[in-house]
C-alpha positions in Angstrom: 0.1 0.0 0.0 2.6 2.5 0.6 4.4 2.0 -2.5 0.8 2.8 -4.0 0.7 6.0 -2.1 4.1 7.4 -3.5 3.5 6.5 -7.0 0.0 8.2 -6.3 1.7 11.3 -5.1 4.5 11.1 -8.1 1.8 11.3 -10.5 -0.1 14.3 -9.2 -2.8 11.9 -7.9 -5.1 12.6 -4.7 -4.3 10.0 -2.3 -7.0 7.8 -1.1 -8.0 9.5 2.5 -7.3 5.8 4.8 -3.7 7.0 3.4 -3.4 10.4 5.5 -0.8 10.2 8.3 -3.1 10.1 12.1 -2.2 13.3 13.9 0.5 13.3 16.9 -1.1 12.7 19.6 1.7 14.1 21.4 2.4 17.9 22.1 4.9 18.9 19.4 6.1 22.7 18.2 3.3 22.8 15.8 0.7 22.6 18.5 1.7 26.3 19.8 -0.7 27.3 17.1 -3.2 25.3 18.3 -3.7 27.3 21.5 -6.0 30.0 22.6 -5.9 32.1 26.0 -8.0 33.9 28.0 -6.7 37.4 29.6 -8.0 40.6 31.5 -11.3 39.3 32.8 -13.1 42.6 33.7 -16.7 41.4 35.5 -19.4 44.0 34.8 -20.8 46.2 37.9 -23.8 44.2 38.1 -21.7 41.1 37.9 -23.9 40.0 35.2 -21.0 39.4 32.1 -17.5 39.6 32.0 -15.7 40.7 29.1 -12.4 39.5 28.6 -9.3 39.5 26.1 -9.0 36.2 24.1 -5.6 35.4 22.4 -5.1 33.1 19.6 -1.9 32.3 17.8 -2.2 32.7 14.1 0.0 30.3 11.8 -0.1 32.6 8.4 0.7 35.4 10.5 3.2 33.8 13.0 1.5 36.0 15.8 -0.7 36.5 18.7 -4.0 37.8 17.5 -6.1 39.5 20.3 -10.1 39.9 20.8 -12.4 40.8 22.8 -14.9 38.2 23.8 -18.1 38.7 26.2 -18.8 35.6 28.5 -22.3 35.6 30.4 -21.7 34.6 34.2 -24.7 32.7 34.8 -25.3 30.5 31.3 -21.6 30.7 30.2 -22.9 31.8 26.9 -19.9 33.7 24.9 -20.2 36.4 22.4 -17.4 37.8 20.3 -17.6 41.7 20.9 -14.7 43.1 19.3 -12.6 41.2 16.5 -11.2 41.4 13.2 -8.2 42.9 11.8 -5.7 45.0 14.7 -5.8 44.0 18.2 -8.4 44.8 20.5 -7.3 44.6 24.4 -8.0 46.4 27.6 -11.5 46.4 28.1 -13.2 48.3 31.1 -16.8 48.9 32.1 -18.6 52.1 32.8 -19.4 52.5 36.2 -23.3 51.8 35.3 -22.4 48.9 32.9 -23.5 50.2 29.9 -20.5 51.4 27.8 -17.5 49.4 27.5 -14.0 51.4 26.5 -11.2 49.0 25.1 -8.0 50.2 23.0 -8.0 49.2 19.0 -5.5 48.9 16.3 -8.5 48.1 13.9 -7.3 51.4 11.8 -4.4 50.2 10.9 -2.6 53.2 12.5 -1.7 54.1 15.6 -3.9 52.4 19.2 -7.0 54.2 19.2 -9.5 54.5 22.8 -12.9 53.2 21.5 -16.1 53.3 23.4 -18.7 50.3 22.9 -22.2 51.4 23.5 -23.7 47.8 25.0 -27.6 47.9 24.5 -27.0 49.2 20.3 -23.2 46.9 20.3 -22.5 50.5 18.4 -18.8 51.6 18.9 -17.0 54.9 18.4 -13.5 55.9 18.0 -12.9 58.8 21.0 -9.5 59.7 20.3 -6.4 58.8 18.0 -3.2 58.2 19.6 0.6 58.2 18.7 0.9 55.1 21.1 -0.8 53.0 23.1 -2.5 54.6 25.8 -2.2 52.6 29.5 -4.2 52.7 32.5 -7.9 53.4 31.3 -10.1 54.7 34.0 -13.7 55.6 33.8 -15.0 58.7 36.4 -17.4 58.0 38.7 -20.2 59.5 36.8 -19.2 58.1 33.3 -18.6 61.3 31.2 -15.0 60.9 31.5 -12.3 58.0 30.6 -9.0 59.1 32.4 -5.5 57.3 30.7 -1.8 57.6 30.7 0.1 58.2 27.3 3.7 59.3 26.8 4.3 62.7 25.4 7.4 63.5 23.0 10.3 65.4 24.6 12.9 67.2 22.7 15.8 65.3 22.0 19.5 66.2 24.0 21.5 68.5 21.2 25.3 68.7 21.6 27.1 71.1 19.2 26.1 72.2 15.7 25.5 70.0 12.8 26.8 71.1 9.2 24.3 72.5 6.9 22.6 69.9 4.6 22.2 70.9 0.5 18.9 71.1 -0.4 18.5 67.2 -2.0 21.2 65.7 -0.4 20.4 62.2 1.1 22.0 62.3 4.8 22.4 59.5 6.7 20.5 59.7 10.7 22.3 61.9 12.7 23.4 60.8 16.1 20.8 59.9 18.9 22.6 61.3 22.3 20.6 61.0 25.7 21.5 62.1 29.1 18.9 59.9 31.0 19.8 57.7 33.5 17.2 54.9 31.8 17.8 55.1 28.4 16.5 51.7 27.4 14.1 49.0 28.8 13.6 45.9 27.7 10.6 45.4 25.4 10.9 49.3 24.5 14.2 48.9 23.2 16.0 52.3 23.2 13.9 55.3 24.4 12.2 58.5 22.7 12.8 61.1 24.4 9.6 61.9 26.5 7.7 61.5 29.9 4.4 59.5 31.0 1.7 62.0 31.2 -2.3 61.6 33.1 -4.9 62.7 30.5 -8.8 63.3 30.3 -11.2 62.7 27.5 -14.6 63.2 27.3 -16.2 59.6 27.2 -18.6 60.7 24.1 -15.2 61.7 21.7 -13.5 65.5 21.6 -9.8 66.7 22.3 -8.1 65.0 25.3 -7.1 67.4 28.2 -3.5 66.8 29.5 -3.6 66.8 33.1 -0.3 66.3 34.3 3.2 67.8 32.7 7.0 68.2 33.1 10.0 66.1 33.2 8.5 63.1 35.3 6.4 60.0 34.2 3.0 59.8 35.7 2.0 56.1 35.9 -1.2 54.2 36.3 -2.9 52.3 37.6 -5.3 55.7 37.9 -8.1 55.8 40.5 -10.8 58.1 41.1 -11.9 60.3 44.3 -15.9 59.0 44.3 -16.9 62.4 44.0 -14.7 63.0 40.8 -13.0 65.8 42.1 -9.6 64.4 41.8 -7.4 61.4 40.6 -4.8 59.0 42.5 -1.6 57.9 40.9 1.6 56.7 42.2 5.1 57.5 41.2 8.0 59.6 42.1 8.3 63.3 41.3 11.2 64.3 43.4 14.5 65.6 42.3 16.3 62.6 42.0 13.8 60.6 40.7 16.0 58.9 38.3 18.1 57.2 41.2 15.9 57.0 43.6 15.6 53.1 43.5 12.1 51.6 44.9 10.8 55.1 46.1 7.4 56.2 45.1 4.5 57.7 46.3 0.9 58.3 46.2 -0.3 61.3 44.7 -4.1 63.1 44.2 -4.3 65.5 41.3 -7.2 68.0 41.6 -9.1 67.9 38.3 -10.5 71.3 38.3 -6.5 73.0 38.6 -4.5 70.1 38.2 -2.8 70.3 41.5 -0.7 67.5 42.5 -0.4 66.8 46.4 2.0 64.3 48.2 -0.2 61.9 49.9 2.5 59.5 51.3 6.4 60.5 52.2 8.1 57.4 53.7 10.9 55.7 51.7 10.1 52.8 49.7 6.9 52.0 47.2 3.7 53.2 47.6 1.5 51.7 44.9 -2.1 50.7 43.9 -4.3 53.3 45.5 -8.1 51.9 46.0 -10.3 54.9 47.2 -13.3 53.2 50.0 -17.0 53.7 48.2 -17.8 56.9 50.7 -14.3 58.5 49.8 -13.2 58.6 53.4 -10.2 56.1 53.1 -7.7 55.1 50.8 -6.1 51.6 50.8 -2.6 51.2 48.9 0.2 48.8 49.0 4.0 49.4 50.1 6.9 48.5 52.1 9.6 50.4 53.7 12.5 50.2 51.7 15.3 47.8 53.9 17.7 47.4 51.0 16.9 44.1 50.2 16.8 42.4 46.9 13.0 41.6 47.5 10.6 43.0 50.0 7.0 41.7 51.3 4.7 44.4 50.1 1.6 45.1 53.2 -1.7 46.3 52.9 -2.0 50.1 54.4 -4.9 52.4 54.8 -4.8 56.3 55.2 -7.5 58.9 55.8 -8.4 60.5 52.1 -6.3 63.7 53.2 -2.9 61.5 53.3 -3.2 61.5 57.5 -3.8 58.7 59.6 -1.4 56.2 57.7 -1.8 52.6 59.2 -1.1 48.9 58.2 -3.5 46.6 58.1 -3.7 42.5 58.1 0.6 42.7 59.6 0.5 39.5 60.2 -0.4 38.2 57.2 2.8 36.5 55.5 2.4 37.0 52.3 3.3 40.1 49.5 0.0 41.5 48.1 0.2 42.9 44.6 -2.8 44.0 43.5 -5.7 45.7 45.0 -9.6 46.8 44.6 -12.0 48.1 47.2 -15.6 47.8 46.1 -18.8 48.2 47.8 -17.9 44.4 48.6 -15.0 45.5 50.7 -11.4 45.2 50.0 -9.8 42.5 47.8 -6.2 41.8 47.7 -4.4 39.1 45.8 -1.2 37.4 46.2 0.9 34.2 45.4 0.6 31.2 48.0 2.7 28.1 47.5 2.6 27.9 43.6 -1.1 28.7 43.0 -2.3 32.9 43.0 -4.7 33.6 44.8 -7.4 36.5 46.1 -8.3 37.4 49.5 -11.4 39.9 51.1 -9.8 42.2 54.0 -11.1 43.8 56.4 -10.5 47.3 57.8 -9.9 46.1 61.0 -6.9 43.4 59.1 -8.8 40.2 59.1 -8.0 38.2 55.9 -10.5 35.7 54.1 -8.9 33.6 51.2 -11.3 32.8 48.8 -11.5 29.9 47.3 -10.3 30.5 43.6 -7.1 29.2 42.3 -6.1 31.7 39.6 -3.7 30.5 36.8 -1.7 33.2 35.0 -2.2 33.9 31.0 1.5 32.7 29.9 1.9 29.1 28.8 5.3 28.8 28.0 6.4 27.5 31.3 4.2 27.2 34.6 4.6 30.9 36.3 2.3 31.4 39.2 0.4 34.2 38.3 -3.3 35.4 37.4 -5.9 38.5 36.4 -8.9 39.0 38.4 -11.6 41.8 39.0 -14.5 42.3 41.5 -18.3 43.4 40.8 -19.7 45.9 42.9 -20.9 43.1 45.3 -17.9 41.5 45.1 -18.3 38.9 42.4 -15.2 37.5 41.1 -14.2 36.5 37.7 -10.4 35.5 37.1 -8.3 33.4 35.1 -7.9 29.5 35.8 -5.9 27.1 34.7 -4.6 23.2 35.3 -1.2 21.5 34.3 -3.0 20.1 31.7 -5.2 23.2 30.3 -3.4 27.3 30.0 -5.9 30.1 30.8 -9.6 30.3 30.9 -11.9 32.6 32.2 -13.8 31.2 35.8 -16.3 33.5 38.5 -16.7 32.8 41.7 -20.6 32.0 43.0 -20.8 32.0 46.5 -18.0 29.7 47.6 -17.9 27.7 44.6 -15.6 28.4 41.8 -17.1 27.7 38.2 -15.2 27.7 35.4 -17.2 29.2 32.3 -14.8 29.1 29.0 -12.8 26.0 27.6 -10.8 27.4 25.0 -8.6 24.6 24.7 -10.9 21.7 25.4 -11.7 20.5 21.9 -8.1 20.8 20.6 -6.4 19.4 23.9 -8.5 16.5 24.1 -7.0 15.1 21.1 -3.3 15.1 22.6 -1.5 13.0 25.3 0.0 15.3 27.4 2.0 14.5 30.8 0.9 14.1 34.2 2.3 16.6 36.7 3.4 15.1 40.3 4.3 16.5 43.4 7.9 15.5 45.0 9.2 16.1 48.8 12.2 17.7 48.7 13.7 18.7 52.4 16.8 20.0 52.9 19.9 18.9 55.7 18.4 21.8 57.5 14.7 20.6 57.3 13.5 23.6 54.8 11.2 22.1 52.4 11.8 22.7 48.9 8.5 22.9 46.9 9.0 20.7 43.7 6.8 18.8 40.6 8.0 16.5 38.2 6.3 16.2 35.2 6.3 12.7 33.0 6.2 12.0 29.5 2.6 11.2 28.0 3.6 7.4 27.6 5.4 7.0 30.9 5.4 3.2 32.3 5.3 3.3 35.9 8.5 2.4 37.8 10.5 3.0 35.1 13.6 5.8 35.0 13.9 8.1 31.7 15.7 11.2 31.4 15.1 14.3 33.3 15.4 18.2 32.4 16.1 20.3 35.4 14.4 23.5 34.4 14.7 26.6 36.1 12.6 29.5 37.3 13.7 32.8 36.5 13.2 36.3 38.7 14.8 34.6 40.8 11.9 36.3 42.8 9.1 34.4 41.0 7.4 31.0 41.7 6.1 28.0 39.6 3.1 25.8 40.4 1.5 23.0 38.8 0.0 24.9 35.6 0.0 24.6 31.5 3.6 24.7 30.1 4.2 24.1 26.6 7.8 24.0 26.7 7.6 21.1 29.7 5.0 19.2 27.4 7.3 19.6 24.3 10.0 17.8 26.2 8.0 15.1 27.5 6.6 14.2 24.4 10.6 13.7 23.5 10.4 11.7 26.5 11.7 13.8 28.7 10.6 14.0 32.5 10.6 17.8 33.5 11.6 18.7 37.0 10.8 22.1 38.5 11.1 23.7 41.8 10.8 26.4 43.7 13.8 27.3 45.2 15.0 30.2 48.3 14.2 33.1 47.1 10.9 31.8 45.3 7.7 34.1 46.3 5.0 33.0 47.7 6.3 31.3 50.9 6.8 33.8 53.4 9.2 36.5 53.9 12.4 34.3 55.3 12.1 31.9 52.3 12.0 35.1 50.1 14.7 36.8 51.8 17.1 33.5 51.4 18.9 34.6 48.9 19.6 38.2 49.5 23.3 39.5 48.9 24.2 35.4 47.9 22.8 34.9 44.6 23.0 32.0 43.1 24.1 30.7 46.3 22.2 28.5 48.2 20.2 28.0 45.1 22.4 25.4 43.7 22.8 22.7 46.3 18.6 23.0 46.7 18.5 22.2 42.8 20.8 19.5 43.4 18.9 18.2 46.4 15.7 18.2 44.3 17.6 16.1 41.3 18.7 13.6 44.1 14.5 13.1 45.0 13.4 12.9 41.6 16.5 9.8 41.1 15.2 8.2 44.7 11.9 8.5 43.6 12.5 6.2 40.4 11.4 8.7 38.0 14.8 10.1 36.7 18.3 8.3 34.6 20.9 9.3 36.6 23.1 8.9 33.5 20.4 11.2 31.7 20.3 14.0 33.8 20.2 17.6 31.9 19.6 21.2 33.2 18.0 24.1 31.6 16.4 27.6 32.7 15.9 31.1 31.7 16.9 34.5 33.0 17.6 33.5 36.6 17.1 29.8 35.7 19.6 30.4 33.4 21.9 32.1 35.9 21.8 29.3 37.6 22.3 26.9 34.9 25.9 28.3 34.1 26.6 28.7 37.8 25.6 24.9 38.4 27.5 23.6 35.1 30.8 25.5 36.9 30.2 23.3 40.1 29.0 19.7 38.9 29.7 17.6 35.6 26.5 15.4 36.9 24.0 17.0 33.6 25.0 15.4 30.4 24.2 18.8 28.6 23.2 22.4 29.5 20.9 25.0 27.9 21.5 28.2 29.5 19.0 30.9 28.3 19.3 34.9 29.0 21.8 34.5 31.8 23.7 36.5 33.7 27.5 35.7 33.3 29.3 38.7 34.5 27.7 40.8 37.1 29.8 43.5 36.5 28.8 44.1 33.0 25.1 43.8 34.1 25.4 46.0 36.5 26.6 48.8 34.6 24.2 48.0 31.2 21.0 46.3 32.1 18.3 48.3 31.5 17.7 48.4 35.5 21.3 49.1 36.2 20.6 51.9 38.8 18.7 48.4 40.9 20.7 45.6 40.4 23.6 47.5 41.9 22.1 48.7 44.7 19.5 46.0 46.0 21.4 42.8 44.9 25.1 43.1 44.8 25.0 45.7 48.0 27.5 48.4 46.4 28.9 49.5 43.0 31.6 47.3 41.1 34.4 49.3 41.9 33.2 49.1 45.7 33.3 45.3 45.8 35.1 43.7 42.9 35.9 40.4 44.5 32.4 40.0 45.4 30.5 40.8 41.9 33.3 38.4 40.7 32.9 35.5 43.2 28.8 35.1 42.4 29.6 35.6 38.6 29.6 32.2 36.2 31.9 33.2 34.1 34.6 33.0 37.5 33.9 28.7 37.3 34.3 28.8 33.4 37.6 26.9 33.6 36.0 24.2 35.5 33.0 23.8 33.0 32.9 20.9 31.0 29.5 20.2 30.3 28.4 20.8 26.5 26.1 23.6 27.1 23.5 25.5 24.8 23.6 29.5 25.0 20.2 31.2 24.1 19.1 35.0 24.5 17.4 37.3 22.6 18.7 39.7 20.2 16.9 43.1 21.9 17.2 41.4 25.3 17.9 44.6 27.5 17.2 43.0 31.0 20.1 40.2 30.5 21.6 41.6 27.5 22.5 39.9 24.5 26.6 40.2 25.4 25.7 38.6 28.9 25.0 35.1 26.5 27.5 35.8 24.1 30.7 36.1 26.6 29.5 32.6 28.0 29.3 31.3 24.5 33.1 32.9 23.9 34.2 31.6 27.0 33.0 27.8 26.5 34.6 28.4 23.0 38.2 29.0 24.2 38.0 26.2 26.7 36.6 23.7 23.8 34.0 22.9 25.1 31.1 22.2 22.6 28.9 24.7 22.6 26.4 26.9 20.2 24.4 30.0 20.1 21.2 30.4 19.5 19.8 34.3 18.9 16.3 35.4 18.6 15.6 38.1 16.3 13.8 40.6 17.2 12.9 39.2 20.9 13.3 40.8 24.3 13.3 39.3 27.6 9.9 38.1 27.9 8.7 35.1 26.1 5.5 37.4 24.8 8.1 39.4 22.6 8.4 35.9 20.6 6.0 34.5 17.9 4.9 31.2 18.4 7.5 30.0 15.8 10.2 31.3 17.1 9.2 29.9 20.7 8.9 26.5 18.8 12.0 27.0 17.6 14.1 27.4 20.4 12.3 24.5 22.3 13.0 22.2 19.3 16.6 23.4 20.0 17.0 22.7 23.4 15.6 19.2 22.4 17.9 18.5 20.0 20.9 19.6 21.7 20.1 17.2 24.8 19.1 14.7 22.3 22.6 15.0 20.9 24.2 13.8 24.4 21.2 11.6 25.8 22.3 7.9 26.0 19.0 5.9 26.5 18.0 3.5 24.0 15.0 6.0 22.8 17.9 8.5 21.5 19.1 5.9 19.4 
């Protein structure tokens, strides 16, 4: 039969239907184009509908396409709201729920602020902008929308250029900057200008610029209930560029534009939320103690900025999102591998809600998520599992109800790997939360090649969530071990501070203990161990191959190799030197070198693939290139993979680029894999 099929194809004759190959039951790089994820669920004020952003990967354009959909919270019925050409995102309800503001690029030009009248289904372009507006916020009476946008500034000029003859074709002139932050990951080299706050009528017209000057005025934006003022957070001090983490909460008077400082401490004060009666303001923050990570607490103050006090001080988790409605104060936080939301009373009692929230990312199992709450306390959130990316769910009473199943039909046809928890305990009694994803056709009791995949941050966390990278590794026959070593978020202040001033120590010992546990549990083949990770995980990958030869091969993605070059040229260089390295490179050169993976290059024998994006300014490309050059000079087998156009985060890469990166790691490990499946 096979010869007949080949002959038919060679003659241009259609092969019979029975000759088609069955679809691959395992998850492959091609399946990245089949994934759809939910993001930014915004519940209506009455709790009856949720507008959310649906992102799908388009195989023809090799890009994620975003549209806005509506889901009924009672029935789960879905309706496409804003689709078609361009990107559509940031849906925000008017206070009475009759209109929805959103941002769209459907015109093919710059981003535009739109408003949709829900009863009629008609939409109007409120204002066209040169750059995307942020922090959309409706006025309490629904007549205005506040937003932030960058206002271009005048570039720095030095000297007088030569006179250009009429009609001459000259090269672009040099760019000059005197800013402390002159480039930023995901944004590239920054154009002159500052982010300002604007007001625009909800029915259209020219916007009014509310702030000005050589300061950034960022969101989120919160209105006072009487519409007289806006609250923002930022830093308006003279030395704001070198102020570290310090920000304050400010009130902006709508009538006059006058700005009043409401907080004054040394440390970040952010995310202001006003009580429905306008008497108090909740906000997040902490006292800056110079550590590389801090726990953010929840604070209250009177609306005039007096009577500051912390509430829920005994709750050993870091809050990172906040809403205050008629139903109370709601705050989001990471907690032992999942993301949660709690209702918090003004006296400080904490009532965690029974919602397990999952993030809209899908390549690796990071903890996170997005949520919103109605006037009466109905919670909408992104949910997921180890085998499904983010969907939209709602909390009905104390019962989470999943409203969408965006990938159910597609992924139900796939045999996915199973995630299991592994117990890992250090000699001092510290538990290291760990999980292992097994190959989809795993035979109980057998040992398989295993990849240790290390999360970035390093102050972030993994959990039992969907990860396309892991499913691709598993389909190639690898188990994937992932852990939350010291410094990971969501386990309290002591665990978070476990690497302050020492990173990457003691993570190397903790990660090797997790490897030992996977071997002892009978999952991992000790002769076929591999290691990879990105960002903080890339650092630890490079660090560990300088400490041990246990791994058959490694793949270090977007690493830091030399802390001196990193601290002076990464986009956030004022932060890294001050908080992570506890001083400038010239003040402690020995300490910088001792914590640099490059210092152990003479001990590295592990074949190592080095990966980085061409426009990564968080862990700049030259860090990866230094590692590649060192390994070449040492005679260690290595290769350098550079993704064009991408920056530090996975979301800046196209689906095909993400697939190519993961496929290259599999091929690199297969090259050094010695079990029979690789032969």
